[in-house]
Amino acid sequence: MIREADIVLPYGVIKGDIAIEGEKISALGNVPGRAKKEIIASGMLAFPGFIDAHVHFSLPVSGTRTADDFASGSLSALFGGVTTFIDFTVSAFGGTLAENIEARLSEARESVADYTFHAEITSWNRKKSWEIESAIEKGITSFKFFMTYEDSGRRTDKGKLYHAFSEIAKLGGVALVHAEDEELVKYFTDLLIEKGKLNVRLFPKSRPPIVEAMAIEDALFLARETGVNLYVVHVSTAAGAEIIEKGKMEGITVYAETAPHYLILTEGDFSELVSMCPPLRRREDSIALWEFLSKGVLSVVATDHCSFSPAQKKSSKDFRNVPMGIPGVETLFPLLFTHGYANGKLSLVKLSEILSANPAKIFGLYPRKGVLSVGSDADIVLVDPSREVKLKASCFHSNAGYTPYEGMELKGFPNIVISRGEVVIEEERFLGNRGRGKFLKREVSRS
Ligand code: URP
Ligand code: ZN
Ligand code: ZN
């Protein structure tokens, strides 16, 4: 039983108690009687466990593998209050979607947080339609496509996207796109190659905002025609978000996500260690992204956690060979709490929507996850809003060994994290067992 917390509910914040029975919330409000274990949480905020809808643990890419596997990545997640994460199946070794799901399930067995996957699709053809249905039967209802990354064989062209989107639409699934226009990427990259300007710090020049905006425009055309539920991952530009807003106004079912680094860092922060794709943008873009978030054009913030050690990041000076991506799952909530809520940009309810309810609704996890309500999983994050922490890489649980936010002072690190009724983080210690995380079978979205 949690007593006297400021409970963040979908319609406001109330002071009250949260009773837990087994893995579920059994009562909320003024709960009489005494429980076996009581946590006095006065002065603390109680949030529904956060959901990071975009992480890459144990990802083979660029001739290497991410520093975090499911054990370290999920531990890092829990320390940041992320009780559920959505990773991706891996298609690099061929196989059907069902085989890729089985392989990923076996890798994720070490996870300490709950999880599901988006099914990554990189070699679509018209004979594969049945695979969508087989994935949905296995509880995987969202499908990820890349509009770029031709060189590594991951790109899906527009004809194939049209067909795949039509098939996903028939079954009510969600199509995710990494939206960058391949032809423009090639044009801007070739200009840099001609001048021998391939240092990683110049990577943003190979992908200016038009690259993202044009691909989003194309994805929206395809969504309008096929009727698919579209989700645009890691939107980094004001131009991209504006196109999404227009699409929404036309009635297209399009959801969009941004990441903390696009909200908080800018192009000057881009470096060997702080390098990701899409790259960081101008200050004007990050200011605009906050506005698009507060008015609901962007409905989710997820981290795109894709961690590599400094040695991996520095293995090449040529941006074409640098593994792109940064660690972030542990700082998701503190960054948004400090830069969003404490700075007056987002209310507590909005914060909770963006980090819990919206991803749960879009990806078919609601109301089991994403809300504090009777019958929901007891995933609860207790936060003392006045506690401030100065970030030091050595305090993190990711194997990356660095944080892009070193030295930043942040509020919002959880004091206590409860996952399915079990106190898993308390006094900065992990109290659970390895492999305690559960695979979450999903159903097609009801949002
Ligand atoms: O740089 C990034 N974001 N790496 C992860 C892969 C992706 O495109 O999301
Ligand atoms: Zn991506
Ligand atoms: Zn990603």
Coordinates of C-alpha atoms and ligand atoms in Angstrom, one line a residue:
M1 CA 0.0 0.0 0.0
I2 CA 1.2 3.5 -0.9
R3 CA 0.0 6.2 1.4
E4 CA -0.6 9.9 1.0
A5 CA 1.1 10.3 -2.4
D6 CA 0.2 13.0 -5.0
I7 CA -1.2 10.6 -7.6
V8 CA -0.9 11.6 -11.2
L9 CA -4.2 10.5 -12.8
P10 CA -5.4 11.2 -16.4
Y11 CA -7.6 14.1 -15.3
G12 CA -5.5 15.7 -12.5
V13 CA -3.4 15.1 -9.4
I14 CA -5.1 13.8 -6.3
K15 CA -3.7 13.2 -2.8
G16 CA -4.4 9.6 -1.8
D17 CA -3.5 6.0 -1.4
I18 CA -2.8 3.2 -3.9
A19 CA -3.6 -0.3 -2.7
I20 CA -1.9 -3.3 -4.5
E21 CA -2.9 -6.9 -4.5
G22 CA -0.5 -9.3 -6.2
E23 CA 0.6 -7.6 -9.5
K24 CA -2.4 -5.3 -9.8
I25 CA -3.8 -2.0 -8.4
S26 CA -6.8 -3.0 -6.2
A27 CA -7.9 0.4 -4.9
L28 CA -7.2 4.1 -5.3
G29 CA -8.1 7.2 -3.2
N30 CA -8.8 7.1 0.5
V31 CA -8.2 3.4 1.2
P32 CA -9.1 2.3 4.8
G33 CA -7.5 -0.5 6.8
R34 CA -3.8 -1.5 7.1
A35 CA -1.7 -3.4 4.6
K36 CA 1.2 -5.8 5.3
K37 CA 3.6 -3.3 3.8
E38 CA 2.9 0.4 3.8
I39 CA 5.0 3.0 2.0
I40 CA 4.5 6.5 3.3
A41 CA 4.8 8.7 0.2
S42 CA 3.8 12.1 1.5
G43 CA 5.5 14.8 -0.6
M44 CA 6.1 12.3 -3.4
L45 CA 4.5 12.2 -6.8
A46 CA 3.1 8.8 -8.0
F47 CA 3.2 8.2 -11.7
P48 CA 2.2 5.2 -13.7
G49 CA 5.4 3.3 -14.8
F50 CA 6.9 5.0 -17.9
I51 CA 7.0 3.3 -21.2
D52 CA 9.9 3.8 -23.6
A53 CA 8.4 2.9 -26.9
H54 CA 11.7 3.0 -28.8
V55 CA 14.9 1.3 -27.6
H56 CA 17.6 -0.9 -29.2
F57 CA 19.2 -3.4 -26.8
S58 CA 21.5 -6.0 -28.1
L59 CA 21.3 -4.6 -31.6
P60 CA 23.8 -5.9 -34.2
V61 CA 24.6 -2.9 -36.5
S62 CA 27.5 -1.2 -38.3
G63 CA 29.7 -4.3 -37.8
T64 CA 29.3 -4.2 -34.0
R65 CA 26.7 -4.7 -31.3
T66 CA 25.2 -2.2 -28.9
A67 CA 26.9 -1.9 -25.5
D68 CA 23.6 -2.7 -23.7
D69 CA 22.1 -6.1 -23.8
F70 CA 18.6 -6.8 -22.4
A71 CA 20.0 -7.3 -18.9
S72 CA 21.9 -4.0 -18.6
G73 CA 19.5 -2.0 -20.8
S74 CA 16.4 -3.0 -18.8
L75 CA 18.2 -2.4 -15.5
S76 CA 19.0 1.1 -16.7
A77 CA 15.4 1.5 -17.7
L78 CA 14.1 0.6 -14.2
F79 CA 16.5 3.0 -12.5
G80 CA 14.9 5.7 -14.7
G81 CA 11.3 4.6 -13.8
V82 CA 10.8 2.9 -17.2
T83 CA 8.9 -0.2 -16.3
T84 CA 8.0 -1.2 -19.9
F85 CA 10.1 -0.8 -23.0
I86 CA 9.5 -1.6 -26.7
D87 CA 12.5 -2.9 -28.6
F88 CA 12.5 -4.2 -32.2
T89 CA 12.9 -7.6 -33.7
V90 CA 16.1 -8.0 -35.9
S91 CA 15.7 -8.8 -39.5
A92 CA 19.4 -8.6 -40.5
F93 CA 19.8 -12.4 -40.6
G94 CA 16.7 -13.1 -42.8
G95 CA 13.9 -15.4 -41.5
T96 CA 10.2 -14.8 -41.3
L97 CA 8.7 -12.3 -38.8
A98 CA 7.6 -15.2 -36.6
E99 CA 11.2 -16.6 -36.5
N100 CA 12.6 -13.1 -35.8
I101 CA 10.1 -12.7 -32.9
E102 CA 11.1 -16.1 -31.4
A103 CA 14.8 -15.2 -31.7
R104 CA 14.3 -11.9 -30.0
L105 CA 12.1 -13.4 -27.2
S106 CA 14.9 -15.7 -26.4
E107 CA 17.5 -12.8 -26.2
A108 CA 15.1 -10.8 -24.0
R109 CA 14.7 -13.4 -21.4
E110 CA 17.3 -11.6 -19.2
S111 CA 15.2 -8.5 -19.0
V112 CA 14.2 -7.1 -15.6
A113 CA 11.5 -4.8 -17.0
D114 CA 8.4 -5.7 -19.0
Y115 CA 8.8 -5.6 -22.8
T116 CA 7.4 -6.1 -26.2
F117 CA 8.7 -5.5 -29.7
H118 CA 7.9 -3.8 -32.9
A119 CA 8.5 -6.1 -35.8
E120 CA 11.3 -4.7 -38.0
I121 CA 10.7 -5.3 -41.8
T122 CA 13.5 -4.8 -44.2
S123 CA 12.9 -7.1 -47.2
W124 CA 9.2 -6.8 -47.9
N125 CA 7.6 -8.5 -50.9
R126 CA 4.1 -9.3 -51.8
K127 CA 4.3 -12.9 -50.7
K128 CA 5.0 -11.8 -47.1
S129 CA 1.5 -10.6 -46.3
W130 CA 0.7 -13.7 -44.2
E131 CA 3.6 -12.8 -41.9
I132 CA 1.8 -9.7 -40.6
E133 CA -1.1 -11.9 -39.5
S134 CA 1.3 -14.4 -37.9
A135 CA 3.1 -11.6 -36.0
I136 CA -0.3 -10.3 -34.7
E137 CA -1.2 -13.8 -33.5
K138 CA 2.0 -13.7 -31.5
G139 CA 1.0 -10.4 -29.9
I140 CA 3.2 -8.1 -32.1
T141 CA 1.0 -5.5 -33.7
S142 CA 3.4 -2.8 -34.8
F143 CA 5.7 -2.9 -37.8
K144 CA 8.8 -0.8 -38.4
F145 CA 10.1 0.3 -41.8
F146 CA 13.2 2.4 -42.8
M147 CA 12.8 4.9 -45.6
T148 CA 16.6 5.2 -45.7
Y149 CA 19.7 3.0 -44.9
E150 CA 19.9 1.6 -48.4
D151 CA 23.6 0.9 -47.9
S152 CA 22.9 -1.5 -45.1
G153 CA 20.0 -3.1 -46.9
R154 CA 17.3 -1.9 -44.5
R155 CA 15.4 0.5 -46.8
T156 CA 11.9 -0.2 -48.0
D157 CA 10.9 1.6 -51.2
K158 CA 7.6 3.4 -51.7
G159 CA 6.0 0.7 -53.8
K160 CA 6.7 -1.9 -51.1
L161 CA 5.6 0.5 -48.4
Y162 CA 2.3 1.0 -50.2
H163 CA 1.7 -2.7 -50.3
A164 CA 2.9 -3.4 -46.7
F165 CA 0.9 -0.5 -45.3
S166 CA -2.3 -1.8 -47.1
E167 CA -1.8 -5.2 -45.5
I168 CA -1.2 -3.8 -42.1
A169 CA -4.2 -1.5 -42.5
K170 CA -6.5 -4.5 -43.1
L171 CA -5.6 -6.0 -39.8
G172 CA -5.6 -2.8 -37.7
G173 CA -1.8 -2.8 -37.0
V174 CA 0.5 0.2 -36.7
A175 CA 3.2 1.0 -39.3
L176 CA 6.3 2.8 -37.9
V177 CA 8.6 4.7 -40.2
H178 CA 12.1 6.0 -39.8
A179 CA 11.4 8.9 -42.1
E180 CA 14.5 10.1 -44.1
D181 CA 14.4 10.5 -47.9
E182 CA 17.1 8.2 -49.3
E183 CA 17.6 10.2 -52.5
L184 CA 18.2 13.4 -50.6
V185 CA 20.5 11.6 -48.1
K186 CA 22.5 10.3 -51.1
Y187 CA 22.6 13.8 -52.7
F188 CA 23.9 15.5 -49.6
T189 CA 26.3 12.7 -48.7
D190 CA 27.8 12.7 -52.2
L191 CA 28.5 16.4 -51.9
L192 CA 30.5 15.7 -48.7
I193 CA 32.3 12.7 -50.2
E194 CA 33.4 14.9 -53.2
K195 CA 35.0 17.4 -50.8
G196 CA 36.4 14.6 -48.5
K197 CA 34.3 16.0 -45.6
L198 CA 33.4 12.9 -43.8
N199 CA 34.3 13.7 -40.2
V200 CA 31.6 12.6 -37.9
R201 CA 30.9 16.2 -36.8
L202 CA 29.8 16.9 -40.4
F203 CA 27.2 14.1 -40.4
P204 CA 24.3 16.6 -39.8
K205 CA 25.2 18.2 -43.2
S206 CA 24.4 14.9 -44.9
R207 CA 20.8 15.0 -43.4
P208 CA 19.5 18.6 -43.3
P209 CA 15.8 19.0 -42.2
I210 CA 14.4 18.7 -45.8
V211 CA 15.5 15.0 -45.7
E212 CA 13.1 14.3 -42.8
A213 CA 10.3 16.6 -44.0
M214 CA 10.1 15.0 -47.5
A215 CA 10.0 11.5 -46.2
I216 CA 7.3 12.4 -43.7
E217 CA 5.3 13.9 -46.5
D218 CA 5.6 10.7 -48.5
A219 CA 4.7 8.5 -45.5
L220 CA 1.6 10.6 -45.0
F221 CA 0.6 10.2 -48.6
L222 CA 0.9 6.5 -48.3
A223 CA -1.0 6.5 -45.0
R224 CA -3.8 8.6 -46.5
E225 CA -4.1 6.2 -49.5
T226 CA -3.9 2.9 -47.5
G227 CA -5.7 3.9 -44.3
V228 CA -2.9 2.5 -42.2
N229 CA -2.3 3.8 -38.6
L230 CA 1.1 5.6 -39.1
Y231 CA 3.6 6.3 -36.3
V232 CA 6.6 8.5 -37.2
V233 CA 9.6 7.7 -35.0
H234 CA 12.1 10.2 -33.7
V235 CA 10.8 13.4 -35.3
S236 CA 13.6 15.9 -35.1
T237 CA 12.5 19.0 -37.1
A238 CA 9.9 21.7 -36.9
A239 CA 9.3 21.1 -40.6
G240 CA 8.5 17.4 -40.1
A241 CA 6.2 18.1 -37.2
E242 CA 4.3 20.8 -39.2
I243 CA 3.6 18.2 -41.9
I244 CA 2.3 15.8 -39.3
E245 CA 0.0 18.5 -37.9
K246 CA -1.4 19.1 -41.4
G247 CA -1.9 15.4 -41.8
K248 CA -3.8 15.1 -38.5
M249 CA -6.0 18.0 -39.6
E250 CA -6.9 16.1 -42.8
G251 CA -8.0 13.2 -40.6
I252 CA -5.1 10.9 -41.2
T253 CA -4.4 8.6 -38.3
V254 CA -0.8 9.6 -37.6
Y255 CA 1.1 9.6 -34.4
A256 CA 4.5 11.0 -33.9
E257 CA 7.3 10.6 -31.4
T258 CA 10.3 12.8 -30.6
A259 CA 13.3 12.0 -28.4
P260 CA 14.7 13.9 -25.4
H261 CA 17.9 14.8 -27.3
Y262 CA 16.0 16.7 -30.0
L263 CA 14.2 18.7 -27.2
I264 CA 17.2 19.5 -25.1
L265 CA 20.4 19.3 -27.2
T266 CA 21.2 21.2 -30.4
E267 CA 23.5 20.9 -33.4
G268 CA 26.4 22.4 -31.5
D269 CA 26.3 19.4 -29.1
F270 CA 26.8 16.9 -31.9
S271 CA 30.1 15.1 -31.5
E272 CA 31.8 11.7 -31.8
L273 CA 30.0 10.5 -28.7
V274 CA 26.8 12.4 -29.1
S275 CA 26.0 11.3 -32.6
M276 CA 22.8 9.8 -33.8
C277 CA 20.5 9.6 -36.8
P278 CA 18.6 11.9 -37.5
P279 CA 21.1 14.3 -36.2
L280 CA 20.6 17.2 -33.7
R281 CA 19.0 20.3 -35.1
R282 CA 18.9 24.1 -34.5
R283 CA 17.6 25.7 -31.3
E284 CA 14.5 26.9 -33.3
D285 CA 13.6 23.2 -34.0
S286 CA 13.9 22.2 -30.4
I287 CA 11.8 25.2 -29.3
A288 CA 9.1 24.2 -31.9
L289 CA 9.2 20.5 -30.9
W290 CA 8.3 21.5 -27.3
E291 CA 5.3 23.4 -28.7
F292 CA 4.2 20.5 -30.9
L293 CA 4.5 18.3 -27.9
S294 CA 2.3 20.5 -25.7
K295 CA -0.4 20.8 -28.3
G296 CA -0.5 17.1 -29.0
V297 CA 1.0 16.9 -32.5
L298 CA 3.8 14.9 -31.1
S299 CA 2.2 12.4 -28.7
V300 CA 5.2 10.4 -27.4
V301 CA 8.7 11.0 -26.2
A302 CA 10.9 7.9 -26.5
T303 CA 14.6 7.6 -26.2
D304 CA 15.9 5.6 -29.3
H305 CA 18.4 4.3 -26.7
C306 CA 21.1 2.7 -28.9
S307 CA 24.2 2.7 -26.8
F308 CA 27.8 2.2 -27.8
S309 CA 31.0 2.5 -25.7
P310 CA 33.3 5.5 -26.4
A311 CA 35.7 3.0 -28.0
Q312 CA 33.0 1.8 -30.4
K313 CA 31.9 5.4 -31.2
K314 CA 35.5 6.4 -31.9
S315 CA 36.3 3.3 -34.0
S316 CA 36.2 5.4 -37.1
K317 CA 36.5 9.1 -38.0
D318 CA 34.4 8.6 -41.2
F319 CA 30.7 9.1 -40.3
R320 CA 29.7 6.4 -42.7
N321 CA 31.3 3.8 -40.4
V322 CA 30.4 5.3 -37.0
P323 CA 27.7 3.4 -35.1
M324 CA 25.0 6.0 -34.7
G325 CA 23.0 6.2 -31.5
I326 CA 23.3 7.3 -27.8
P327 CA 22.2 6.0 -24.4
G328 CA 19.1 7.6 -22.9
V329 CA 16.6 5.2 -21.3
E330 CA 17.6 6.1 -17.7
T331 CA 17.4 9.8 -18.2
L332 CA 14.1 9.9 -20.1
F333 CA 11.9 10.9 -17.2
P334 CA 14.4 13.2 -15.3
L335 CA 15.1 15.2 -18.5
L336 CA 11.4 15.6 -19.3
F337 CA 10.5 16.4 -15.7
T338 CA 13.3 19.0 -15.4
H339 CA 13.1 20.6 -18.8
G340 CA 9.4 20.0 -19.4
Y341 CA 7.5 20.2 -16.1
A342 CA 9.9 22.2 -13.9
N343 CA 10.4 24.7 -16.7
G344 CA 6.6 25.2 -17.0
K345 CA 6.3 23.7 -20.5
L346 CA 4.3 20.6 -19.6
S347 CA 1.8 19.8 -16.8
L348 CA 2.3 16.7 -14.7
V349 CA -0.8 15.2 -16.4
K350 CA 0.6 15.9 -19.9
L351 CA 4.0 14.5 -18.9
S352 CA 2.3 11.3 -17.8
E353 CA 0.3 11.1 -21.0
I354 CA 3.4 11.5 -23.2
L355 CA 5.5 9.0 -21.2
S356 CA 2.8 6.4 -20.2
A357 CA -0.8 6.7 -21.5
N358 CA -0.1 7.6 -25.1
P359 CA 2.4 4.9 -25.9
A360 CA 0.2 2.4 -24.1
K361 CA -2.8 3.4 -26.1
I362 CA -1.1 3.6 -29.5
F363 CA 0.6 0.2 -29.1
G364 CA -2.2 -1.8 -27.5
L365 CA -1.0 -1.9 -23.9
Y366 CA -3.7 0.3 -22.3
P367 CA -5.1 0.1 -19.6
R368 CA -2.9 -2.8 -18.4
K369 CA -0.1 -0.3 -18.7
G370 CA 0.1 3.5 -18.9
V371 CA -2.4 4.5 -16.2
L372 CA -2.9 4.2 -12.4
S373 CA -6.3 2.6 -12.3
V374 CA -8.0 -0.3 -10.5
G375 CA -7.2 -3.5 -12.4
S376 CA -4.1 -2.1 -14.1
D377 CA -0.6 -3.5 -13.5
A378 CA 0.9 -2.0 -10.3
D379 CA 3.7 -0.3 -12.2
I380 CA 4.3 2.8 -10.0
V381 CA 7.1 5.4 -9.9
L382 CA 7.5 7.5 -6.7
V383 CA 9.4 10.7 -7.2
D384 CA 10.5 13.3 -4.7
P385 CA 10.2 16.4 -6.8
S386 CA 12.7 18.4 -4.8
R387 CA 15.6 15.9 -5.1
E388 CA 18.2 17.1 -7.6
V389 CA 21.0 14.9 -9.0
K390 CA 24.1 16.1 -10.8
L391 CA 24.6 13.6 -13.7
K392 CA 27.8 11.5 -13.7
A393 CA 28.2 8.6 -16.1
S394 CA 29.6 6.4 -13.3
C395 CA 26.1 6.6 -11.6
F396 CA 24.3 5.0 -14.5
H397 CA 23.5 1.4 -15.2
S398 CA 23.9 1.4 -18.9
N399 CA 27.1 -0.3 -20.3
A400 CA 27.7 2.8 -22.5
G401 CA 30.0 4.3 -19.9
Y402 CA 29.0 7.9 -20.7
T403 CA 26.0 10.1 -20.8
P404 CA 25.4 12.9 -23.3
Y405 CA 24.1 15.0 -20.4
E406 CA 27.2 14.7 -18.1
G407 CA 27.2 17.4 -15.4
M408 CA 23.6 18.4 -15.9
E409 CA 21.5 18.9 -12.8
L410 CA 18.2 17.1 -13.0
K411 CA 15.2 16.5 -10.8
G412 CA 12.9 13.5 -11.2
F413 CA 15.1 10.5 -10.6
P414 CA 12.7 8.0 -9.0
N415 CA 13.0 7.2 -5.3
I416 CA 11.0 4.0 -5.5
V417 CA 10.0 2.0 -8.6
I418 CA 7.4 -0.7 -8.4
S419 CA 6.8 -3.2 -11.2
R420 CA 3.8 -5.4 -11.2
G421 CA 3.5 -4.9 -7.4
E422 CA 7.1 -5.7 -6.7
V423 CA 9.4 -2.9 -5.3
V424 CA 12.3 -3.2 -7.7
I425 CA 14.2 0.0 -7.1
E426 CA 14.6 1.5 -3.6
E427 CA 17.5 3.6 -2.1
E428 CA 19.3 3.4 -5.5
R429 CA 19.4 -0.4 -5.3
F430 CA 17.9 -3.0 -7.6
L431 CA 15.9 -5.5 -5.5
G432 CA 14.5 -7.9 -8.1
N433 CA 15.8 -11.0 -9.9
R434 CA 17.4 -11.2 -13.3
G435 CA 14.9 -12.2 -15.9
R436 CA 11.9 -11.0 -13.9
G437 CA 10.6 -8.9 -16.9
K438 CA 7.6 -10.3 -18.8
F439 CA 6.8 -10.3 -22.5
L440 CA 3.6 -8.3 -23.1
K441 CA 1.4 -9.9 -25.7
R442 CA -0.5 -7.0 -27.4
E443 CA -3.7 -6.7 -29.3
V444 CA -4.4 -4.3 -32.2
S445 CA -4.9 -0.7 -31.0
R446 CA -8.2 0.5 -29.6
S447 CA -7.2 4.1 -29.5
Ligands
URP1 O1 21.2 6.8 -34.5 C1 20.2 6.0 -34.2 N1 19.1 6.5 -33.9 N2 20.4 4.7 -34.1 C2 19.4 3.8 -33.9 C3 18.8 3.3 -35.2 C4 17.6 4.2 -35.6 O2 17.7 4.7 -36.8 O3 16.7 4.5 -34.9
ZN2 ZN 15.6 5.4 -36.7
ZN3 ZN 15.8 3.6 -33.4

